Coordinates of C-alpha atoms and ligand atoms in Angstrom, one line a residue:
X19 CA 39.7 -46.7 -69.6
X20 CA 38.2 -45.1 -72.7
X21 CA 41.0 -43.1 -74.9
X22 CA 40.3 -40.8 -77.8
X23 CA 43.4 -40.9 -80.0
X24 CA 43.8 -38.0 -82.4
X25 CA 40.1 -38.4 -83.0
X26 CA 38.7 -36.2 -86.0
X27 CA 35.0 -36.0 -87.2
X28 CA 34.2 -34.3 -90.3
X29 CA 30.6 -34.4 -91.5
X30 CA 29.8 -35.2 -95.0
X31 CA 28.7 -31.5 -95.3
X32 CA 32.6 -30.3 -94.6
X33 CA 31.8 -29.3 -90.9
X34 CA 34.6 -30.4 -88.7
X35 CA 33.0 -31.0 -85.4
X36 CA 35.8 -32.7 -83.7
X37 CA 39.6 -32.4 -84.6
X38 CA 42.5 -34.1 -83.3
X39 CA 41.1 -35.0 -80.0
X40 CA 43.2 -36.7 -77.4
X41 CA 41.6 -37.7 -74.3
X42 CA 41.6 -40.3 -71.5
X43 CA 38.6 -41.2 -69.3
X44 CA 39.6 -43.2 -66.4
X45 CA 37.6 -46.3 -65.5
X46 CA 35.1 -46.0 -62.7
X47 CA 35.2 -42.4 -62.8
X48 CA 32.8 -39.5 -64.2
X49 CA 34.6 -37.6 -66.9
X50 CA 32.5 -34.4 -67.9
X51 CA 32.4 -32.9 -71.2
X52 CA 31.7 -29.1 -70.8
X53 CA 31.8 -26.3 -73.2
X54 CA 29.6 -23.9 -75.3
X55 CA 27.1 -25.0 -77.8
X56 CA 28.3 -26.5 -80.8
X57 CA 31.7 -27.4 -79.7
X58 CA 31.6 -31.0 -80.3
X59 CA 30.8 -32.6 -77.1
X60 CA 27.8 -34.8 -78.3
X61 CA 29.7 -36.0 -81.4
X62 CA 32.5 -36.8 -79.0
X63 CA 30.2 -38.8 -76.8
X64 CA 28.4 -40.5 -79.6
X65 CA 31.8 -41.8 -81.2
X66 CA 32.2 -44.0 -77.9
X67 CA 29.2 -46.2 -78.8
X68 CA 29.5 -45.9 -82.7
X69 CA 26.3 -43.6 -83.0
X70 CA 28.8 -41.6 -84.9
X71 CA 31.8 -42.9 -86.7
X72 CA 35.1 -40.8 -86.5
X73 CA 36.9 -39.8 -89.9
X74 CA 40.3 -40.3 -88.2
X75 CA 41.9 -41.5 -85.2
X76 CA 40.4 -44.1 -82.9
X77 CA 38.4 -44.7 -80.0
X78 CA 39.4 -47.3 -77.5
X79 CA 37.8 -49.0 -74.5
X80 CA 40.3 -50.8 -72.6
X81 CA 42.5 -50.6 -75.5
X82 CA 40.2 -52.2 -78.0
X83 CA 39.2 -50.3 -81.0
X84 CA 35.4 -49.6 -80.9
X85 CA 35.4 -50.5 -84.1
X86 CA 36.2 -54.1 -83.7
X87 CA 32.7 -54.9 -82.4
X88 CA 29.4 -54.7 -84.3
X89 CA 27.6 -51.5 -82.9
X90 CA 24.7 -53.7 -81.4
X91 CA 27.2 -55.8 -79.1
X92 CA 29.3 -52.7 -78.3
X93 CA 26.3 -51.1 -77.1
X94 CA 25.2 -54.0 -74.7
X95 CA 28.2 -52.8 -72.5
X96 CA 27.5 -49.1 -72.8
X97 CA 24.3 -47.5 -71.2
X98 CA 23.0 -44.3 -72.9
X99 CA 20.9 -41.6 -71.2
X100 CA 19.6 -38.6 -73.0
X101 CA 17.9 -35.1 -72.2
X102 CA 13.9 -35.8 -71.7
X103 CA 15.0 -39.5 -71.1
X104 CA 13.9 -40.6 -74.4
X105 CA 11.0 -42.9 -73.1
X106 CA 8.8 -44.8 -75.3
X107 CA 5.6 -43.1 -74.9
X108 CA 3.4 -45.8 -75.2
X109 CA 5.3 -48.5 -73.0
X110 CA 4.5 -48.4 -69.1
X111 CA 7.7 -47.5 -66.7
X112 CA 8.3 -51.2 -66.1
X113 CA 8.6 -52.1 -70.0
X114 CA 10.8 -49.1 -70.7
X115 CA 13.0 -50.5 -68.3
X116 CA 12.8 -53.8 -69.6
X117 CA 13.4 -52.9 -73.4
X118 CA 17.4 -53.1 -72.5
X119 CA 18.2 -56.1 -70.5
X120 CA 18.5 -59.6 -71.9
X121 CA 18.5 -61.2 -68.6
X122 CA 17.7 -64.9 -67.9
X123 CA 14.3 -66.0 -66.7
X124 CA 11.2 -63.7 -67.3
X125 CA 10.6 -63.3 -63.3
X126 CA 13.9 -62.2 -62.7
X127 CA 13.9 -59.6 -65.5
X128 CA 10.9 -58.1 -63.8
X129 CA 12.2 -58.0 -60.3
X130 CA 15.7 -56.6 -61.3
X131 CA 13.7 -53.7 -63.3
X132 CA 11.6 -53.1 -60.0
X133 CA 15.0 -53.1 -58.0
X134 CA 16.4 -50.7 -60.3
X135 CA 13.5 -48.4 -60.1
X136 CA 13.8 -48.3 -56.5
X137 CA 17.4 -47.6 -56.9
X138 CA 17.0 -44.5 -58.7
X139 CA 14.4 -43.4 -56.1
X140 CA 11.2 -44.2 -57.9
X141 CA 8.5 -46.0 -55.8
X142 CA 7.7 -49.3 -57.5
X143 CA 3.8 -48.0 -57.7
X144 CA 5.1 -46.1 -60.7
X145 CA 5.9 -49.2 -62.5
X146 CA 2.7 -49.3 -64.4
X147 CA 2.3 -45.7 -65.4
X148 CA 3.2 -44.2 -68.7
X149 CA 5.9 -41.7 -69.3
X150 CA 3.2 -38.8 -69.8
X151 CA 2.0 -39.5 -66.2
X152 CA 5.3 -38.5 -64.6
X153 CA 7.2 -35.4 -63.9
X154 CA 10.4 -34.6 -65.9
X155 CA 12.5 -35.6 -63.0
X156 CA 10.7 -39.0 -62.5
X157 CA 11.2 -39.6 -66.2
X158 CA 14.7 -38.6 -65.9
X159 CA 15.2 -41.4 -63.2
X160 CA 13.5 -44.0 -65.4
X161 CA 16.0 -43.1 -68.1
X162 CA 18.7 -43.9 -65.9
X163 CA 17.3 -47.1 -64.4
X164 CA 16.8 -48.4 -68.2
X165 CA 20.5 -47.2 -68.9
X166 CA 21.6 -49.3 -66.0
X167 CA 19.3 -52.4 -66.8
X168 CA 22.0 -54.2 -68.5
X169 CA 24.5 -53.5 -65.8
X170 CA 27.0 -51.9 -68.6
X171 CA 30.4 -50.8 -67.5
X172 CA 30.2 -47.6 -69.4
X173 CA 27.6 -44.9 -69.3
X174 CA 27.2 -42.1 -71.8
X175 CA 25.0 -39.3 -70.4
X176 CA 23.9 -36.1 -72.7
X177 CA 22.6 -33.5 -70.7
X178 CA 20.9 -36.1 -68.4
X179 CA 19.4 -33.4 -65.9
X180 CA 19.1 -30.4 -68.1
X181 CA 15.4 -30.6 -68.8
X182 CA 14.4 -30.2 -65.1
X183 CA 14.2 -27.4 -62.8
X184 CA 17.0 -26.4 -60.5
X185 CA 15.9 -28.0 -57.3
X186 CA 14.8 -31.2 -58.9
X187 CA 18.2 -31.1 -60.9
X188 CA 20.3 -30.9 -57.6
X189 CA 18.2 -33.8 -56.2
X190 CA 18.9 -36.0 -59.2
X191 CA 22.6 -34.7 -59.2
X192 CA 23.0 -35.9 -55.4
X193 CA 21.2 -39.2 -55.9
X194 CA 23.1 -39.9 -59.2
X195 CA 26.3 -39.6 -57.4
X196 CA 25.4 -41.7 -54.4
X197 CA 24.5 -44.3 -57.1
X198 CA 27.9 -43.9 -58.9
X199 CA 29.2 -44.2 -55.6
X200 CA 28.1 -48.0 -55.2
X201 CA 28.3 -48.7 -58.8
X202 CA 31.6 -47.2 -60.0
X203 CA 30.8 -47.0 -63.8
X204 CA 33.1 -45.3 -66.2
X205 CA 31.1 -42.5 -67.3
X206 CA 31.1 -39.7 -69.8
X207 CA 28.5 -36.9 -69.3
X208 CA 28.0 -34.1 -71.4
X209 CA 26.7 -30.7 -70.0
X210 CA 27.0 -27.0 -70.9
X211 CA 26.6 -26.1 -67.1
X212 CA 30.0 -25.4 -65.4
X213 CA 28.2 -25.9 -62.0
X214 CA 27.1 -29.3 -63.0
X215 CA 30.4 -30.1 -64.4
X216 CA 32.0 -29.2 -60.9
X217 CA 29.5 -31.1 -59.0
X218 CA 29.6 -34.3 -61.0
X219 CA 33.1 -34.4 -62.4
X220 CA 36.1 -36.5 -61.2
X221 CA 37.6 -35.0 -64.2
X222 CA 36.5 -32.2 -66.5
X223 CA 37.3 -31.7 -70.2
X224 CA 36.5 -28.2 -71.4
X225 CA 36.0 -28.3 -75.2
X226 CA 36.4 -25.2 -77.2
X227 CA 35.0 -24.6 -81.2
X228 CA 35.8 -27.5 -83.2
X229 CA 36.1 -30.1 -80.7
X230 CA 39.4 -28.9 -79.3
X231 CA 40.3 -29.2 -75.6
X232 CA 41.0 -25.9 -74.0
X233 CA 41.7 -27.8 -70.6
X234 CA 41.4 -31.1 -69.0
X235 CA 41.7 -31.6 -65.2
X236 CA 40.0 -32.0 -61.9
X237 CA 37.2 -29.5 -60.9
X238 CA 39.8 -27.8 -58.5
X239 CA 42.5 -27.3 -61.1
X240 CA 40.1 -25.9 -63.3
X241 CA 38.6 -23.5 -60.8
X242 CA 41.9 -22.5 -59.2
X243 CA 44.3 -22.9 -62.3
X244 CA 42.4 -22.0 -65.6
X245 CA 44.8 -22.7 -68.3
X246 CA 43.7 -19.6 -70.2
X247 CA 41.2 -16.8 -70.7
X248 CA 38.9 -18.9 -72.7
X249 CA 38.7 -21.6 -69.5
X250 CA 38.8 -18.5 -67.2
X251 CA 35.7 -16.8 -68.8
X252 CA 33.8 -20.0 -69.4
X253 CA 34.4 -21.1 -65.5
X254 CA 33.0 -17.5 -64.9
X255 CA 33.7 -14.5 -62.6
X256 CA 32.1 -16.3 -59.6
X257 CA 34.7 -19.2 -59.7
X258 CA 36.4 -18.0 -56.6
X259 CA 33.0 -18.9 -54.6
X260 CA 32.9 -22.5 -56.5
X261 CA 36.5 -22.9 -55.4
X262 CA 35.3 -22.5 -51.7
X263 CA 33.9 -26.0 -52.1
X264 CA 37.4 -27.4 -52.2
X265 CA 38.7 -25.7 -49.3
X266 CA 37.8 -26.9 -45.6
X267 CA 37.2 -24.7 -42.7
X268 CA 40.0 -25.8 -40.3
X269 CA 42.0 -22.8 -41.2
X270 CA 39.4 -20.5 -39.7
X271 CA 40.5 -18.7 -36.3
X272 CA 37.4 -19.2 -34.0
X273 CA 35.8 -16.6 -31.8
X274 CA 34.8 -17.2 -28.3
X275 CA 31.1 -18.5 -28.1
X276 CA 29.8 -15.0 -26.9
X277 CA 26.1 -14.9 -26.9
X278 CA 25.6 -18.4 -27.7
X279 CA 23.5 -20.6 -25.4
X280 CA 24.8 -24.1 -24.5
X281 CA 23.0 -27.2 -23.4
X282 CA 24.8 -29.1 -20.3
X283 CA 26.8 -31.2 -22.8
X284 CA 28.0 -27.9 -24.5
X285 CA 25.9 -28.4 -27.6
X286 CA 24.7 -24.9 -29.0
X287 CA 20.8 -24.1 -28.5
X288 CA 19.0 -22.0 -30.9
X289 CA 21.6 -21.4 -33.6
X290 CA 20.7 -21.1 -37.3
X291 CA 23.8 -23.3 -38.7
X292 CA 26.6 -25.3 -37.3
X293 CA 29.5 -26.8 -39.3
X294 CA 32.6 -29.0 -38.6
X295 CA 36.1 -28.5 -39.2
X296 CA 36.2 -30.7 -42.3
X297 CA 33.2 -28.9 -44.0
X298 CA 33.9 -27.0 -47.1
X299 CA 34.2 -23.0 -46.8
X300 CA 31.4 -23.0 -49.1
X301 CA 29.1 -24.5 -46.4
X302 CA 30.4 -22.1 -43.8
X303 CA 30.1 -19.0 -45.9
X304 CA 26.5 -20.1 -46.8
X305 CA 25.6 -20.7 -43.2
X306 CA 27.2 -17.3 -42.1
X307 CA 25.4 -15.2 -44.9
X308 CA 22.0 -16.8 -43.9
X309 CA 22.2 -16.8 -40.4
X310 CA 20.3 -14.0 -38.7
X311 CA 23.5 -12.9 -36.9
X312 CA 26.0 -13.4 -39.6
X313 CA 27.7 -16.0 -37.7
X314 CA 28.0 -19.9 -37.6
X315 CA 29.1 -22.3 -34.9
X316 CA 31.7 -24.9 -35.2
X317 CA 31.1 -28.2 -33.4
X318 CA 33.0 -31.4 -32.7
X319 CA 32.0 -34.9 -33.5
X320 CA 29.7 -34.9 -30.5
X321 CA 28.0 -31.7 -31.5
X322 CA 29.6 -29.7 -28.8
X323 CA 30.4 -25.9 -29.9
X324 CA 34.1 -25.5 -30.2
X325 CA 33.9 -21.7 -31.5
X326 CA 32.2 -19.0 -33.6
X327 CA 32.9 -17.6 -37.1
X328 CA 31.6 -14.5 -38.6
X329 CA 31.2 -14.2 -42.3
X330 CA 34.0 -11.5 -42.5
X331 CA 36.5 -14.4 -40.8
X332 CA 35.7 -16.4 -44.0
X333 CA 36.3 -13.3 -46.3
X334 CA 39.7 -12.7 -44.4
X335 CA 40.8 -16.3 -44.9
X336 CA 40.1 -15.9 -48.6
X337 CA 41.8 -12.6 -48.8
X338 CA 44.9 -14.2 -47.2
X339 CA 45.0 -17.3 -49.4
X340 CA 44.5 -15.4 -52.6
Ligands
LIG406 N1 25.1 -34.7 -88.7 C1 25.6 -33.4 -88.8 N2 26.1 -32.9 -90.0 C2 26.9 -31.7 -90.1 N3 27.2 -31.0 -89.1 C3 26.7 -31.6 -87.6 C4 26.1 -32.8 -87.7 N4 26.0 -33.2 -86.3 C5 26.5 -32.0 -85.6 N5 27.0 -31.1 -86.6 C6 27.9 -29.8 -86.2 O1 28.9 -30.1 -85.7 C7 29.2 -29.4 -84.5 C8 29.4 -29.9 -83.0 O2 28.1 -30.4 -82.7 P1 27.8 -31.2 -81.5 O3 26.6 -31.4 -81.4 O4 28.7 -32.2 -81.2 O5 28.2 -30.0 -80.4 P2 27.9 -30.0 -78.9 O6 29.0 -29.3 -78.2 O7 27.3 -31.0 -78.2 O8 26.6 -28.7 -78.8 P3 25.3 -28.5 -77.9 O9 25.7 -28.4 -76.6 O10 24.6 -27.4 -78.7 O11 24.6 -30.0 -78.0 C9 28.2 -28.3 -84.6 O12 28.8 -27.4 -85.3 C10 27.1 -29.0 -85.3 O13 26.5 -28.4 -85.9

């Protein structure tokens, strides 16, 4: 666990970037720092690996003050990923990944670097390219591979997916979550994008001006029970829609399958979208709104149709639960 205890950072020019910050980042989980520009997210992140030294309080990793280790030794256990990946332009992809690990045996280093590139979804054929020959999304993948190279238990990620377009960003987020599902690193991730925070965070810390915490909680808590107007405004007007991602479709009353053609096994033919009872209401609402008929068909585990919902049904259920 990473702990901030009454942490303060005042820069030499007098700016207080972070003041009296108490925060816990659970082991093996993703904690997202989110908030408007200039509210101290990056400063807080960098106090974990001593790129910035606090002027008050302490940052601890598993109880140990980060200042008890020299920065170089500390950073061997902490991967760092930044926006635009920060790759060395004159080094190949493979050499960029190899700048970090101090592994035994030259052959092993290379094969581990190649394995990491594959893990982050880059064909090994890219290993000998230079960063300028890659797309932004591919460069970010190399940045993630490099941060993982020394297999650090902790990862700091500062706006890691912000420099790419929304579609690529979404792909990178999904792949990153899959990877984290296998690796279980303790991650602190900075973003100013509440949607990204909700998708990636196990825990979200909402910062406000001066490094003060407005609220810390699960995405669901933030969306459904914002602590005050600041959080409510930051989370935004469409929080109701985002909140749908946390509610399942099993409360929907199904309509008869009128007009739905089925095969012999009872599986629907020619429908735009199907969902299961465990899917989120957000999935169901998306399906109904994008289908030509305004409906979606619920199926069981074998793909057999069990009923039909109209987008009005989702809206009615929401109105009831509000
Ligand atoms: N080296 C520095 N000297 C003086 N002030 C600084 C320094 N670094 C950051 N600050 C100030 O500290 C405050 C917090 O900055 P920080 O970069 O942590 O914010 P942030 O929340 O990460 O913002 P952004 O989302 O824009 O990156 C800002 O007012 C910033 O101008």
